[in-house]
mmCIF file of C-alpha atoms and ligand atoms in Angstrom:
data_model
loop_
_atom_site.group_PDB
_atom_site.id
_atom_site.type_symbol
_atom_site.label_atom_id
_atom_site.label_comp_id
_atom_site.label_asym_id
_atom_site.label_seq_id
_atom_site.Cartn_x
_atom_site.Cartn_y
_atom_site.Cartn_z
ATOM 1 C CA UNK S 29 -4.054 3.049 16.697
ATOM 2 C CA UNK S 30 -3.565 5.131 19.863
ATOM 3 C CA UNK S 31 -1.067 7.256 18.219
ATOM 4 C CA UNK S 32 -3.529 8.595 15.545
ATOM 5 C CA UNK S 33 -5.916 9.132 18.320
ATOM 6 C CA UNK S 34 -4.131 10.903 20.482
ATOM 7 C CA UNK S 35 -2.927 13.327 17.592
ATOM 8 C CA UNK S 36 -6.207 13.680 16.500
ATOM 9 C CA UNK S 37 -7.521 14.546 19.902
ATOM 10 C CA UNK S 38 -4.672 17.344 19.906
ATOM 11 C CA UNK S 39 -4.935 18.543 16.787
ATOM 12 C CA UNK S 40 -7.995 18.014 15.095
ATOM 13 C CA UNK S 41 -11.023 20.536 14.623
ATOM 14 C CA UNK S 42 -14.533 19.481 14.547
ATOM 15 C CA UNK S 43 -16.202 21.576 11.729
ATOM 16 C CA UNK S 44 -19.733 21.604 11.598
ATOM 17 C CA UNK S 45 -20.867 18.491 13.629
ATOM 18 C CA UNK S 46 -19.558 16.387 10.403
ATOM 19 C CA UNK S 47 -15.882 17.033 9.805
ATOM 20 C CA UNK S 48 -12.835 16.751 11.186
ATOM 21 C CA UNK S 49 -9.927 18.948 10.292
ATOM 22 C CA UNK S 50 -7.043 16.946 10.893
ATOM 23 C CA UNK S 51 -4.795 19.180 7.948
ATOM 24 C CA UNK S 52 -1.717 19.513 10.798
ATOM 25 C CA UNK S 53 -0.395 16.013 9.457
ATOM 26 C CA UNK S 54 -2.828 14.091 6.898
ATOM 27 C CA UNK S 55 -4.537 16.191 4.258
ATOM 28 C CA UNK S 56 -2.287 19.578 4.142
ATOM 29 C CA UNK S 57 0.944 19.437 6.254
ATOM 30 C CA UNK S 58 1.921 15.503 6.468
ATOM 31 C CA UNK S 59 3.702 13.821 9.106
ATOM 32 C CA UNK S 60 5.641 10.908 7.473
ATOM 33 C CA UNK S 61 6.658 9.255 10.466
ATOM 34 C CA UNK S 62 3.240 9.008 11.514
ATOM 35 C CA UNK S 63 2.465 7.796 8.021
ATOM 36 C CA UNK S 64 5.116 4.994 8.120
ATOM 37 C CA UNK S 65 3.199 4.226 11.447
ATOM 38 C CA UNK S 66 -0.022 3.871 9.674
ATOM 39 C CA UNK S 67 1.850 1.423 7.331
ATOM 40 C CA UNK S 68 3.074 -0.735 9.757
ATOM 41 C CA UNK S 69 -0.456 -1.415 11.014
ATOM 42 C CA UNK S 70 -2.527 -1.596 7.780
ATOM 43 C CA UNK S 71 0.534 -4.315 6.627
ATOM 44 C CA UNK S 72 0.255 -5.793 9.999
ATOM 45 C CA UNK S 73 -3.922 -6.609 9.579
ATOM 46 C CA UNK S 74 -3.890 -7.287 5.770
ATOM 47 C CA UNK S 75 -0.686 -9.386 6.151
ATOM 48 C CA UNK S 76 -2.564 -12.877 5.594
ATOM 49 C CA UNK S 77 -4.861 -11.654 2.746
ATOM 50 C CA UNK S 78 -2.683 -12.471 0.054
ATOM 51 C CA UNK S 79 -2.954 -8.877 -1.303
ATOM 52 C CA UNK S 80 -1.111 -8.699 -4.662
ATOM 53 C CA UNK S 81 -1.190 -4.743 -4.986
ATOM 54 C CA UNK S 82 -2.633 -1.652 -3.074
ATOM 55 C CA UNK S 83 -4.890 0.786 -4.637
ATOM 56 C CA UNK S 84 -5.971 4.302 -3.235
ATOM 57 C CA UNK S 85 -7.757 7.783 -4.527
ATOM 58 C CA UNK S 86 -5.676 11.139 -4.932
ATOM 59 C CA UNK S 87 -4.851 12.837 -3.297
ATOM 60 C CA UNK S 88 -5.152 12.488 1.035
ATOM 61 C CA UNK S 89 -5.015 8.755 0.927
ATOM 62 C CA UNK S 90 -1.607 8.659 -1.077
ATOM 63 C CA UNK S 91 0.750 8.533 1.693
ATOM 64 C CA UNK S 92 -0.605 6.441 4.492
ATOM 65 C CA UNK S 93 -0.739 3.715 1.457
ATOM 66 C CA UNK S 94 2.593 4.550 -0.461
ATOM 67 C CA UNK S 95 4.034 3.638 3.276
ATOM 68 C CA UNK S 96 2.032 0.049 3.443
ATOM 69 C CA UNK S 97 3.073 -0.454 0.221
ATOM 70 C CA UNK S 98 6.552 -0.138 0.694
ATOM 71 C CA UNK S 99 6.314 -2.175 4.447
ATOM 72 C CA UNK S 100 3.978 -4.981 2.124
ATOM 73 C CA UNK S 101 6.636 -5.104 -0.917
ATOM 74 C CA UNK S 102 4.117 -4.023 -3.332
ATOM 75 C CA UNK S 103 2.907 -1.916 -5.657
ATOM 76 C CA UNK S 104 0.540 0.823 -5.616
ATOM 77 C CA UNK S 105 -1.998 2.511 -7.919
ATOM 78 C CA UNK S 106 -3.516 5.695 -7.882
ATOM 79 C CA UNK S 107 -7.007 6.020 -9.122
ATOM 80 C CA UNK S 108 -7.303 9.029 -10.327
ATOM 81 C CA UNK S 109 -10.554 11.426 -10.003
ATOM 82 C CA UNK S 110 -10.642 12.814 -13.937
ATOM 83 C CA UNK S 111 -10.160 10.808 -17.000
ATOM 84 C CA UNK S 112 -7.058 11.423 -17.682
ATOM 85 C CA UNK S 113 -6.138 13.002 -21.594
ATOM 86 C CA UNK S 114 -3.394 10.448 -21.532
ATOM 87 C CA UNK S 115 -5.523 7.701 -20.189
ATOM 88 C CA UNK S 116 -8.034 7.573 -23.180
ATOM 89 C CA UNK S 117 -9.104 4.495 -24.081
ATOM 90 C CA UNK S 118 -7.979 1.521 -22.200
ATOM 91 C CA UNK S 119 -9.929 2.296 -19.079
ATOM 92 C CA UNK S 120 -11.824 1.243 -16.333
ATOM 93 C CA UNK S 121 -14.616 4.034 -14.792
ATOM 94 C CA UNK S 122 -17.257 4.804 -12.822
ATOM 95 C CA UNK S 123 -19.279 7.789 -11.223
ATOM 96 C CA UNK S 124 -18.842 8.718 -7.763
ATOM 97 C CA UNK S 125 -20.841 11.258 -6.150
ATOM 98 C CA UNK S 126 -19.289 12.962 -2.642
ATOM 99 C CA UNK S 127 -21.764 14.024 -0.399
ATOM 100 C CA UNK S 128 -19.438 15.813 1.861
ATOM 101 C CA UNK S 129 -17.964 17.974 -1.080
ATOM 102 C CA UNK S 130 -21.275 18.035 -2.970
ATOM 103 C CA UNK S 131 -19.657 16.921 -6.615
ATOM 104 C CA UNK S 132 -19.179 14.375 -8.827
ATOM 105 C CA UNK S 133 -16.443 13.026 -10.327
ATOM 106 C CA UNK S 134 -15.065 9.951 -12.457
ATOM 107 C CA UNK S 135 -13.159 7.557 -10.850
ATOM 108 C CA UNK S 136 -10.696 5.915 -13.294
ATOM 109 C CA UNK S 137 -8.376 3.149 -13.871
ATOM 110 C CA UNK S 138 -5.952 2.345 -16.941
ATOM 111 C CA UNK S 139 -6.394 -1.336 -18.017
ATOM 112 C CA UNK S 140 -2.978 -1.813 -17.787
ATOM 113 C CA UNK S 141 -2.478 -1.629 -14.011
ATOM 114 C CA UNK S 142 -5.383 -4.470 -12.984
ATOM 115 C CA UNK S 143 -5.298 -8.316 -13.552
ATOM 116 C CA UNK S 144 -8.463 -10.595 -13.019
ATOM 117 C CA UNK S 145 -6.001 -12.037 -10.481
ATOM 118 C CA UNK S 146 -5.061 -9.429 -8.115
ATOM 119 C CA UNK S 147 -6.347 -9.273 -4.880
ATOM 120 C CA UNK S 148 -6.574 -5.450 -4.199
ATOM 121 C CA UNK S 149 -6.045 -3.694 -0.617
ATOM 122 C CA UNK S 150 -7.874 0.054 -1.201
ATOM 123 C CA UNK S 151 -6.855 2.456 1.298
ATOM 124 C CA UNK S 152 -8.571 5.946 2.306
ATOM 125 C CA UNK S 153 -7.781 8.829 4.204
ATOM 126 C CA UNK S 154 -11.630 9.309 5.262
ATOM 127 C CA UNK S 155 -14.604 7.060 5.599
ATOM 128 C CA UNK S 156 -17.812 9.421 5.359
ATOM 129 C CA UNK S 157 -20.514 8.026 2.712
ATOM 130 C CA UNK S 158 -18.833 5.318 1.901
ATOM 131 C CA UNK S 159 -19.203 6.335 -1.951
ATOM 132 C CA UNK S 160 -15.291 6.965 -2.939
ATOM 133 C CA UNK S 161 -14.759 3.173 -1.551
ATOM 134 C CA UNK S 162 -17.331 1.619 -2.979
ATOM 135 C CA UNK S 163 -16.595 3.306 -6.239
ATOM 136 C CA UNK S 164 -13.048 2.417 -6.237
ATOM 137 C CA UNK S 165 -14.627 -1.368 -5.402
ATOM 138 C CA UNK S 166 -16.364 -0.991 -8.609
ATOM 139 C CA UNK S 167 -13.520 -0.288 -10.771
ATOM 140 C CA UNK S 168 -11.701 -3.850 -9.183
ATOM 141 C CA UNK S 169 -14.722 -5.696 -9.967
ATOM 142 C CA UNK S 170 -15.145 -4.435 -13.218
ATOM 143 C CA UNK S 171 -11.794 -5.759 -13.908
ATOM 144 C CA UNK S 172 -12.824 -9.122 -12.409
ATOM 145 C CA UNK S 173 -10.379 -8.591 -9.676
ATOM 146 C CA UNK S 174 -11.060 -9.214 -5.942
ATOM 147 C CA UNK S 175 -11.413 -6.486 -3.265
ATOM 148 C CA UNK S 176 -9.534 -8.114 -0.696
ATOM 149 C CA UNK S 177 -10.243 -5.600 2.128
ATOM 150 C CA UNK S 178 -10.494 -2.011 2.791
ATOM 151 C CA UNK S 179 -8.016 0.269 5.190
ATOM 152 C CA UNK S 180 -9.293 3.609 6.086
ATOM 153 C CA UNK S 181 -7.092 6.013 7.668
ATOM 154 C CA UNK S 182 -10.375 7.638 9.872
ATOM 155 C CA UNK S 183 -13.446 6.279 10.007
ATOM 156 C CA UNK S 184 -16.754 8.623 10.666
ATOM 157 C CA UNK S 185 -18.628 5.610 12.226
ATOM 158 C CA UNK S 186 -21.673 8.223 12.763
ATOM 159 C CA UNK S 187 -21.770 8.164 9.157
ATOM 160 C CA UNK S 188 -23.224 5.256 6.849
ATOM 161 C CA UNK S 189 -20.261 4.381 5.094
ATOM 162 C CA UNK S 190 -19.402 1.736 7.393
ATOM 163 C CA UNK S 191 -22.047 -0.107 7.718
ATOM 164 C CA UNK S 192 -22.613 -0.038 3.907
ATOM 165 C CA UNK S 193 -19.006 -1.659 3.096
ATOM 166 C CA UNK S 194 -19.850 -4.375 6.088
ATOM 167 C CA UNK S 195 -23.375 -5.271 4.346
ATOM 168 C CA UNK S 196 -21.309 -5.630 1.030
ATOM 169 C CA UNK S 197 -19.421 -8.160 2.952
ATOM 170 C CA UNK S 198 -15.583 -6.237 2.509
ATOM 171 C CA UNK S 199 -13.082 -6.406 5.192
ATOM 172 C CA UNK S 200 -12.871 -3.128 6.942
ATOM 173 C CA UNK S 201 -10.324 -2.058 9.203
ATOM 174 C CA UNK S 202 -9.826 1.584 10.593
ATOM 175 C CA UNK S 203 -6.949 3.357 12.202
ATOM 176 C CA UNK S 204 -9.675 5.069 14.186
ATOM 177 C CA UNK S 205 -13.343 5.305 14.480
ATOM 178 C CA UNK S 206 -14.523 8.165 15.587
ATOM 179 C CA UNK S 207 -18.204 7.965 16.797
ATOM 180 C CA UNK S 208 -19.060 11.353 18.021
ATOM 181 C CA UNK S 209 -17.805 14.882 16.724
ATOM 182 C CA UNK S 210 -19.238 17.895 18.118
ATOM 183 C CA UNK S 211 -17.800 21.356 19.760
ATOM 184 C CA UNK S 212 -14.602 20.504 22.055
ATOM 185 C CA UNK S 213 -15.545 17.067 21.177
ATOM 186 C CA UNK S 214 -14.017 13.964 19.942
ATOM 187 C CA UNK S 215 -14.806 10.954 20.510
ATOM 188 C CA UNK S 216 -13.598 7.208 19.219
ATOM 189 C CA UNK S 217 -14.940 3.911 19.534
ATOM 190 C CA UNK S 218 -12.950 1.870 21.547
ATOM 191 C CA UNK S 219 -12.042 -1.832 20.623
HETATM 192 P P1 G4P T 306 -17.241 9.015 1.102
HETATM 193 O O1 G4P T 306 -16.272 8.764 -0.001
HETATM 194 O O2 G4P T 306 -16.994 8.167 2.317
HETATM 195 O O3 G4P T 306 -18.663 8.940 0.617
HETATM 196 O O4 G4P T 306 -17.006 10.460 1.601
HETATM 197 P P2 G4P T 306 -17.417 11.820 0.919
HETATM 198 O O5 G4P T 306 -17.531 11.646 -0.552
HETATM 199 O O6 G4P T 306 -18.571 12.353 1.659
HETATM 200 O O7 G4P T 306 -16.125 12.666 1.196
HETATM 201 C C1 G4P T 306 -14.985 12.371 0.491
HETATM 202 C C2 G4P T 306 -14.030 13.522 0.472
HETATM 203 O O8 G4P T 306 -14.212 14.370 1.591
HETATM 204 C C3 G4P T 306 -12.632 13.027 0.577
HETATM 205 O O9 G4P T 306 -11.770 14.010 0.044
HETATM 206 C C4 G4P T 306 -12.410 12.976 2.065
HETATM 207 O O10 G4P T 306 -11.040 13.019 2.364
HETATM 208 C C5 G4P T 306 -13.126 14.216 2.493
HETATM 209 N N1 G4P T 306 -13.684 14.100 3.825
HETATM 210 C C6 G4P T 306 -14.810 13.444 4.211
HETATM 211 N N2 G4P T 306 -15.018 13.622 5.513
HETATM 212 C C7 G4P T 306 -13.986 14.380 5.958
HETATM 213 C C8 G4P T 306 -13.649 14.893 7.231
HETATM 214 O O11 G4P T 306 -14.347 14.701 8.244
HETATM 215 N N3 G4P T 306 -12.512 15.630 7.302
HETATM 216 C C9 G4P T 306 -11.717 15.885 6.219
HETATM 217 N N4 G4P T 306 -10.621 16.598 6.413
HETATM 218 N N5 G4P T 306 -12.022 15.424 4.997
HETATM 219 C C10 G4P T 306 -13.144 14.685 4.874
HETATM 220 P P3 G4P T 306 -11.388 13.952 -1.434
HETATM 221 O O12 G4P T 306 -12.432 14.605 -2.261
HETATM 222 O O13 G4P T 306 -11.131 12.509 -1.796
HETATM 223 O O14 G4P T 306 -10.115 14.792 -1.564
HETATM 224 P P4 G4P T 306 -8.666 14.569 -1.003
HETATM 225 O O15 G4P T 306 -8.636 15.287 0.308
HETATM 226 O O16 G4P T 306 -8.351 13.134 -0.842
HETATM 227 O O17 G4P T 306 -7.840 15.170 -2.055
#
């Protein structure tokens, strides 16, 4: 998506060798236009997948996937990262551990909002570890749901997460890939 890259090439800030501060229109301030953007190309890829609703994980990953699911005529669920006082009970859950934060937290899912039918899209602001998507995988399966592929807003390909979600056999597709971060440099895989 050439527009992400180019605003990530103007606006982003490599932190450390491993992150990318990109807080000028995705996690912080939020560009909605360019989130409407990111819609129309995560509906455009998962359009044949027979997706029957979208899932993502509070809080950066909200609105690239509130705009697919409006452009897809679906719904979307939240999963959220701390079992809930008004959730109790009727959950799904698991454990996800975030390297790049260095925590743990508990990914869950009321009962109510997952059929053994549904064909989930999960979308993600970030691809680093891989662990937040494979966690939120964990909570479709448990349901006996199908992930039916995974949209990621920006994708650390330097990173395993990638290659992890391919050798689990999900459906990947990235806005952008960025395969090198480093000082005054960004750079993408091209495809
Ligand atoms: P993983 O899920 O792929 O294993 O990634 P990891 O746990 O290592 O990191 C997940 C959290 O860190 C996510 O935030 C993600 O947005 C953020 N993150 C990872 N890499 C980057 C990066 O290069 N730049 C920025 N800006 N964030 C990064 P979160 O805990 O889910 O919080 P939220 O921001 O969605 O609220």
């Amino acid at each position: 998506m050439d527009i992400l890259k180019d605003r990530i090439l103007s606006e982003g800030q490599a932190l450390g060798g491993n992150v990318l501060k990109v807080d000028s229109f995705l996690n912080h301030k939020v560009d909605p236009k360019l989130m409407y953007d990111m819609g129309t190309y995560f509906s455009e890829y998962f359009k044949d997948h027979g997706i029957t609703k979208i899932f993502t994980i509070e809080s950066s990953g909200i609105a690239p996937t509130v705009m697919t699911a409006m452009q897809m005529g679906l719904q979307m669920v939240t999963l959220k990262k701390q079992a809930s006082k008004i959730l109790n009970g009727d959950v799904y859950q698991t454990t996800v551990h975030s390297f790049t934060k260095n925590m743990d937290y508990e990914l869950t899912l009321s009962k109510k909002y997952i059929d053994k039918d549904d064909k989930i899209l999960i979308i993600d602001d970030f691809l680093a570890n891989g662990e937040a998507a494979l966690g939120a995988a964990r909570v479709v399966e448990m349901a006996g749901a199908t992930v039916a592929g995974i949209g990621i807003v920006i994708e650390k390909s330097f990173q395993p997460g990638r290659e992890m979600l391919n050798e689990k056999g999900y459906d990947v597709y990235s806005l952008a890939r960025v395969s090198k971060l480093g000082k005054d440099l960004i750079e993408f895989i091209t495809e």
